[in-house]
Each structure stands twice: as C-alpha cells, then as structure tokens.
PDB file of C-alpha atoms in Angstrom:
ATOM      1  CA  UNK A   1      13.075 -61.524-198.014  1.00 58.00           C
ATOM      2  CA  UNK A   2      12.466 -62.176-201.769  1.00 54.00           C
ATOM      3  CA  UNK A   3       8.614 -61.445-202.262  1.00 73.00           C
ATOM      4  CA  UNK A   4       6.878 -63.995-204.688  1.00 81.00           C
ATOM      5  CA  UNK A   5       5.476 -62.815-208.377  1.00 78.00           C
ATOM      6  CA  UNK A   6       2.042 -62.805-206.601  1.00 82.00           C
ATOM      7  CA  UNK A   7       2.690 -61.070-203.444  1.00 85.00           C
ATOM      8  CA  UNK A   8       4.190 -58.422-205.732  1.00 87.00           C
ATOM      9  CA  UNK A   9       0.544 -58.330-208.349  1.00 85.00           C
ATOM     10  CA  UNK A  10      -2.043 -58.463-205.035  1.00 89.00           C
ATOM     11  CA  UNK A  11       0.299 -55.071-203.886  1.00 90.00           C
ATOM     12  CA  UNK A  12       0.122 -53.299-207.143  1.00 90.00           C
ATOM     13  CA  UNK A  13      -3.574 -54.244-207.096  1.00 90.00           C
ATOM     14  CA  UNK A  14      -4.310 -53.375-203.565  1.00 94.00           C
ATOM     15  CA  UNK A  15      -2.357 -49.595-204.816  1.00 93.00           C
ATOM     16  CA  UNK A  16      -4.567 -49.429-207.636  1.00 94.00           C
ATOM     17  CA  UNK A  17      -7.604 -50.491-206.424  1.00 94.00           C
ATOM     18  CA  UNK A  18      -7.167 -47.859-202.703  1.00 96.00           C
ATOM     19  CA  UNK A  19      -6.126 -45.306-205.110  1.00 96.00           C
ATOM     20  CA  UNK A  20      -8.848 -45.313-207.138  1.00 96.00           C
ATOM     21  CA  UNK A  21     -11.736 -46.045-204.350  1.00 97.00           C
ATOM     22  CA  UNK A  22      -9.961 -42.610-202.733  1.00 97.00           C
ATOM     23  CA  UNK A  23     -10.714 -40.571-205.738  1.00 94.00           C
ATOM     24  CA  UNK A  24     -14.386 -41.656-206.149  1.00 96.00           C
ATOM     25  CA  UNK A  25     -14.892 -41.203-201.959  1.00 97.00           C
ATOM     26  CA  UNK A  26     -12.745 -37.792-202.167  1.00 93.00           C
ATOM     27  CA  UNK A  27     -15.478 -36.599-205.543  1.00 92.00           C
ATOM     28  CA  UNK A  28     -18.401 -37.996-203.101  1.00 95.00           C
ATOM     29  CA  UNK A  29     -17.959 -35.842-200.148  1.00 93.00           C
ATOM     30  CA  UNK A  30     -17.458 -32.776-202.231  1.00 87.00           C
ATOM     31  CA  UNK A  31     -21.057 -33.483-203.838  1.00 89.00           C
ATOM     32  CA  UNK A  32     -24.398 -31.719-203.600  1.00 87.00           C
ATOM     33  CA  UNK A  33     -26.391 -34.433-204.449  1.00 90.00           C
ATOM     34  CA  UNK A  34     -26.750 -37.936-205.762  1.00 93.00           C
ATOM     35  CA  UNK A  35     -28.724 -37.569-209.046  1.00 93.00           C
ATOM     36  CA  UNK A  36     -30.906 -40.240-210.186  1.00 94.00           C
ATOM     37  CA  UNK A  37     -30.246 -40.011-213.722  1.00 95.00           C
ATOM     38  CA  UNK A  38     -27.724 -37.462-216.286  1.00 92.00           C
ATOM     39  CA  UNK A  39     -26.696 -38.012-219.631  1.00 90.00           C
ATOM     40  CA  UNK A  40     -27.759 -41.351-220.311  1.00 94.00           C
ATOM     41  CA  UNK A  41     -26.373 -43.064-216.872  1.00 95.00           C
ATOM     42  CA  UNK A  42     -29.084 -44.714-213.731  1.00 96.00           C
ATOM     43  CA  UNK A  43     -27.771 -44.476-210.453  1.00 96.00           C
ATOM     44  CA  UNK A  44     -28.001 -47.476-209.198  1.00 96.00           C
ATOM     45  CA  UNK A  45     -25.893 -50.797-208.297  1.00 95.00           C
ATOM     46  CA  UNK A  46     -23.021 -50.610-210.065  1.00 94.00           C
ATOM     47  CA  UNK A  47     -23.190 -46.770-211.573  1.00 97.00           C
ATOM     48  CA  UNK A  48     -23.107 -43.876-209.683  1.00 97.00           C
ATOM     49  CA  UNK A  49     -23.897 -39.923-210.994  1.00 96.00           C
ATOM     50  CA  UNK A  50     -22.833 -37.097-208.048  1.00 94.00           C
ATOM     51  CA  UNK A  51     -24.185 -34.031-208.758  1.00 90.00           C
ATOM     52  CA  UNK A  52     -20.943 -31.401-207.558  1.00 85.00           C
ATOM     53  CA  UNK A  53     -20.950 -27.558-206.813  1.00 80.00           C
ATOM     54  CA  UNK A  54     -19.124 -25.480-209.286  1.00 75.00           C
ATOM     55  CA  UNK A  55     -15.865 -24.069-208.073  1.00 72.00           C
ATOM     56  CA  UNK A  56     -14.035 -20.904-209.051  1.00 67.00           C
ATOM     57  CA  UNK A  57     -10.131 -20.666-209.000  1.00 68.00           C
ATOM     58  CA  UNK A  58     -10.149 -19.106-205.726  1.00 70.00           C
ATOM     59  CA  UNK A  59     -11.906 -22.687-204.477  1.00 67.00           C
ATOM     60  CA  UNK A  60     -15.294 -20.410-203.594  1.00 69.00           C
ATOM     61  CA  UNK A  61     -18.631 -22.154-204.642  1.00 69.00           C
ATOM     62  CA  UNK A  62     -20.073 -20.082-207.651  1.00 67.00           C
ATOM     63  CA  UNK A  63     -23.489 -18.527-206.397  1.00 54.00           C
ATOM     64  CA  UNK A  64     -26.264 -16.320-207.983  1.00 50.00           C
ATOM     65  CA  UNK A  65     -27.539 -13.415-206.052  1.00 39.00           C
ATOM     66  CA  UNK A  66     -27.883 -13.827-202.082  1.00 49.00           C
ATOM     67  CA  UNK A  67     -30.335 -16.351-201.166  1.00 50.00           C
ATOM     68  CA  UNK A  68     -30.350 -18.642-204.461  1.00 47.00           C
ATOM     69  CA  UNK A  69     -28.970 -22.028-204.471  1.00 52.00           C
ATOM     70  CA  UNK A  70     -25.798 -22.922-206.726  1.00 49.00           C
ATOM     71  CA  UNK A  71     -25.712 -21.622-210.255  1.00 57.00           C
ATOM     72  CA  UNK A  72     -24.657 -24.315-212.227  1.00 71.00           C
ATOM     73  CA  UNK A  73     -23.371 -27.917-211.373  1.00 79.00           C
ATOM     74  CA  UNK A  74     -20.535 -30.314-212.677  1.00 82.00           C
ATOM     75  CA  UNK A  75     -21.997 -33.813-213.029  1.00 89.00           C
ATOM     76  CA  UNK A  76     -19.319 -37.157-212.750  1.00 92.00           C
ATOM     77  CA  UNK A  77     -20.564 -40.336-213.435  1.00 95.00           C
ATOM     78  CA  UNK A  78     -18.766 -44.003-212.392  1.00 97.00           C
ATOM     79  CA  UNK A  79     -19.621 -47.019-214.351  1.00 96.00           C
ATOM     80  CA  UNK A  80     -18.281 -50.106-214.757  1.00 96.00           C
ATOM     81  CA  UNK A  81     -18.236 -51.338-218.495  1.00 95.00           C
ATOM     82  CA  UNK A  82     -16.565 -54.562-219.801  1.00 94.00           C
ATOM     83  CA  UNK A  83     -14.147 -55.171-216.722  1.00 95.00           C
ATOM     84  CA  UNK A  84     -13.265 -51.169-216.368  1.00 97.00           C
ATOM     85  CA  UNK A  85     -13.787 -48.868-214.348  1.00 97.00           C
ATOM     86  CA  UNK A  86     -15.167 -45.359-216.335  1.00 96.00           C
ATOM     87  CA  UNK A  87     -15.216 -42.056-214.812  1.00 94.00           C
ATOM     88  CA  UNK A  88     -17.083 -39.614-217.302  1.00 92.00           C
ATOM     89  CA  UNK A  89     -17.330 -35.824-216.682  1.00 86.00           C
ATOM     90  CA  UNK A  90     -19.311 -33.107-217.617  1.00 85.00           C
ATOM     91  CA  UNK A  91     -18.948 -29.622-216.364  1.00 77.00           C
ATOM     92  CA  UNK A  92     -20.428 -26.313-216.143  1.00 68.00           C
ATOM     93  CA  UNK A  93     -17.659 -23.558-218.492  1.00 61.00           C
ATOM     94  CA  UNK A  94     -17.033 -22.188-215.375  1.00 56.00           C
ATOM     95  CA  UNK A  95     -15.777 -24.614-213.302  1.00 50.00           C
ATOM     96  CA  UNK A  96     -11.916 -24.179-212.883  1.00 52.00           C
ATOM     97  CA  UNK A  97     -11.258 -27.785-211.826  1.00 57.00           C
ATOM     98  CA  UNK A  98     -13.025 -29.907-213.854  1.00 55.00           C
ATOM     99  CA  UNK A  99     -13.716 -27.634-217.212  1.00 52.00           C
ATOM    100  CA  UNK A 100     -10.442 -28.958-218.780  1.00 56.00           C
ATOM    101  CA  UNK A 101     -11.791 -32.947-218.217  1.00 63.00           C
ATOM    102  CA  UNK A 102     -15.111 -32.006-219.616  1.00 65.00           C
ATOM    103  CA  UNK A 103     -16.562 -34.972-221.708  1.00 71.00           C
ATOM    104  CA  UNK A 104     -13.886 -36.899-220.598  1.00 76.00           C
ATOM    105  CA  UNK A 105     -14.167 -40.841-220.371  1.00 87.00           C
ATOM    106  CA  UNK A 106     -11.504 -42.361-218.232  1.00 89.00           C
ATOM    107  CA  UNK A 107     -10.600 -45.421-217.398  1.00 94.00           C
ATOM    108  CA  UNK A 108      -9.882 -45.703-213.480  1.00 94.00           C
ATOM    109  CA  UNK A 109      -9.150 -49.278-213.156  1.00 95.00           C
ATOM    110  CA  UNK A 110      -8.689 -51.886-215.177  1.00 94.00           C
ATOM    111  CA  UNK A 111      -9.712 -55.620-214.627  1.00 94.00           C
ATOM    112  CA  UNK A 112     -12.439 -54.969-212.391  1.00 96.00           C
ATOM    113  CA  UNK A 113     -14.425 -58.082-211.401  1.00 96.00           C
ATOM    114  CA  UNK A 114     -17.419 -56.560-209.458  1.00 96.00           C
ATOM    115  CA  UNK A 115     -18.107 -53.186-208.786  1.00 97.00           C
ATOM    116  CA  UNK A 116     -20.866 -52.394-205.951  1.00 97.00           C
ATOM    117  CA  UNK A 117     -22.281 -48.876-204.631  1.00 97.00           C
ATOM    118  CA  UNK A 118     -24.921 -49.534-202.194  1.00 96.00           C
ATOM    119  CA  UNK A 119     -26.575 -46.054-200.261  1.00 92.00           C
ATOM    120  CA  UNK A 120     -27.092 -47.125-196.964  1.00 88.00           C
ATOM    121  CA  UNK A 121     -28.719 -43.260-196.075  1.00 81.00           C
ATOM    122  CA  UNK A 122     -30.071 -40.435-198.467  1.00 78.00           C
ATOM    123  CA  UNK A 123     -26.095 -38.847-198.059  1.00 86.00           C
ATOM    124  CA  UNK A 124     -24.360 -41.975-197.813  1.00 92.00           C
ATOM    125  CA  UNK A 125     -22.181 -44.192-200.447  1.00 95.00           C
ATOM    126  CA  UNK A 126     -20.457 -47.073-199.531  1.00 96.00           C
ATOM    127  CA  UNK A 127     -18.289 -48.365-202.833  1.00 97.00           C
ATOM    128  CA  UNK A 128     -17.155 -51.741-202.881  1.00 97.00           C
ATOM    129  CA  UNK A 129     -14.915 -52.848-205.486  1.00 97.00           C
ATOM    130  CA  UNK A 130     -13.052 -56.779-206.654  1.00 96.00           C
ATOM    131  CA  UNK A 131     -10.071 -56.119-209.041  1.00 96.00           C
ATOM    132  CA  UNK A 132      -7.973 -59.377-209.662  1.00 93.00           C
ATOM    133  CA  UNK A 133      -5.554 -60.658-212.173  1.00 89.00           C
ATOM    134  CA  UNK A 134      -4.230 -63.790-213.254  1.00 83.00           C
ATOM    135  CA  UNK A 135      -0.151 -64.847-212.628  1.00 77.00           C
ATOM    136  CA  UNK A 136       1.603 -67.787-214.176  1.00 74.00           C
ATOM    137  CA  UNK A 137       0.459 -70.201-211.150  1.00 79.00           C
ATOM    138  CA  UNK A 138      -3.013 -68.192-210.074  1.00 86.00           C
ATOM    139  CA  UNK A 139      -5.833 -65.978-209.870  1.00 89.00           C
ATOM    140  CA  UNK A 140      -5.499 -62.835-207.058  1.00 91.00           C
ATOM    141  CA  UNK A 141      -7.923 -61.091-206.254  1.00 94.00           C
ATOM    142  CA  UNK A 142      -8.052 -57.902-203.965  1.00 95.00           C
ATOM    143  CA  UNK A 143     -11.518 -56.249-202.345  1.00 97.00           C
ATOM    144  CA  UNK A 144     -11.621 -53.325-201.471  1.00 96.00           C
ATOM    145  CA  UNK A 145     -14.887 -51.047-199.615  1.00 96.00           C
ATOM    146  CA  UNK A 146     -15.023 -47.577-198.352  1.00 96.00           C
ATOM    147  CA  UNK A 147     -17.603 -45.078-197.287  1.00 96.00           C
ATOM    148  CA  UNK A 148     -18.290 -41.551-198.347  1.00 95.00           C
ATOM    149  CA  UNK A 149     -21.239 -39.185-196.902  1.00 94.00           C
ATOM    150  CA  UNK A 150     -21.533 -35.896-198.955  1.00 91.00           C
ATOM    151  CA  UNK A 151     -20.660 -32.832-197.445  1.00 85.00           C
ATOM    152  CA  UNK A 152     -22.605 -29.874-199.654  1.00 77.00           C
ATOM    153  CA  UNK A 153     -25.858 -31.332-199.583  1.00 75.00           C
ATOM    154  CA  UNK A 154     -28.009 -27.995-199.936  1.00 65.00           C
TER     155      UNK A 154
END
C-alpha cells in the first residue's frame, strides 16, 4: 500500500515529537528537584527547570562527606520560544555527562504549536506537547502527553 504525503509527515512528526517527549521524561526522573527559578527561566506552564544530581564517570552521584546532601547540581531548562522547542544546560565541571553540553541551547523540536507541563503532585510532570506542519493539501497535527515522577528527590 502506497502511503499518502500526509500519512508519511504525521509519522515523521509522531517520531519526532515521542522522541523528544522521551528525552525530557528520561532527564525528569533522573532529577532531584523541580526548581522554581535558574538562570533567568520560571517554572511554570510552558517552561520547565529540573534541578539533576551530578554524576561521575563511574555513573555514582558525587557526594561531600557522609551525611551531606549532593555537592553540586546540573540544572536543564525546557522552553518553548517562537515555535521551538529549547533545551538549555548548565552543569557543575564535574559532571561527566552533561559538562561537554554546558551552556548549550538546543533546539529539540521544531514547529511546536503548544507546549504544556502541568505538575499534578510535588514529584510529578506530565508534558504535553502539539507539533504540526503544513502539506500541499493540509495542516497535521500530532499530540503527544507523557508523565514523569522524579526519582532522586532528596
């Protein structure tokens, strides 16, 4: 069966869009905290700033001495800005995974209509996003929601 020119865009923007939402559920369970404010950026609506645990290369959490919370934290921040999704990131020197992307701004998706994060509990992120795109005969659009509860809430 010969798949029409907008069965083929709503699958490359149902790939997109799940890809993305993946990445931004996968960086919410591996946070500490969901931070209010950090460099400039509200949580609220339609941004979102996790607060993540510093990793060393061995994957261990970086500690001071026994007893003390985490040392030092990577921040990421998702924002939507002019019909893109933005995924800044700062991070702590010693942070193996993120160090290299630190003061990064990427854009995640492209042609985002709406953007939504909504916190249904104090640990809880539910991320809805509308991508669409325009063929020769119409507009598609694809929505797509997920959840994400954090998982190193001290």
């Amino acid at each position: 069966m010969v798949q029409s020119k907008s069965d083929l865009v709503k699958a490359q923007l149902q790939t997109e869009g799940k890809s993305t939402i993946d990445g931004i559920i996968k960086n919410i369970k591996f946070a500490s905290n969901i931070e209010t404010s950090y460099g400039g950026y509200t949580t609220d609506s339609t941004n979102l700033v996790l607060k993540v645990p510093v990793i060393d290369t061995s994957e261990n959490f970086l500690y001071n001495p026994p007893g003390s919370s985490i040392k030092d934290y990577d921040y990421i921040i998702y924002h939507l800005e002019n019909k893109n999704l933005h995924k800044i990131i700062s991070s702590a020197n010693l942070d193996s995974r993120l160090y290299a992307q630190n003061g990064t701004d990427n854009i995640l998706l492209s042609n985002v209509k709406s953007l939504s994060f909504t916190y249904p509990g104090v640990s809880m992120v539910t991320v809805n996003v509308t991508i669409d795109n325009t063929t020769q005969k119409e507009l598609i659009e694809v929505n797509l929601t997920a959840n994400g509860r954090l998982r190193n809430v001290q």
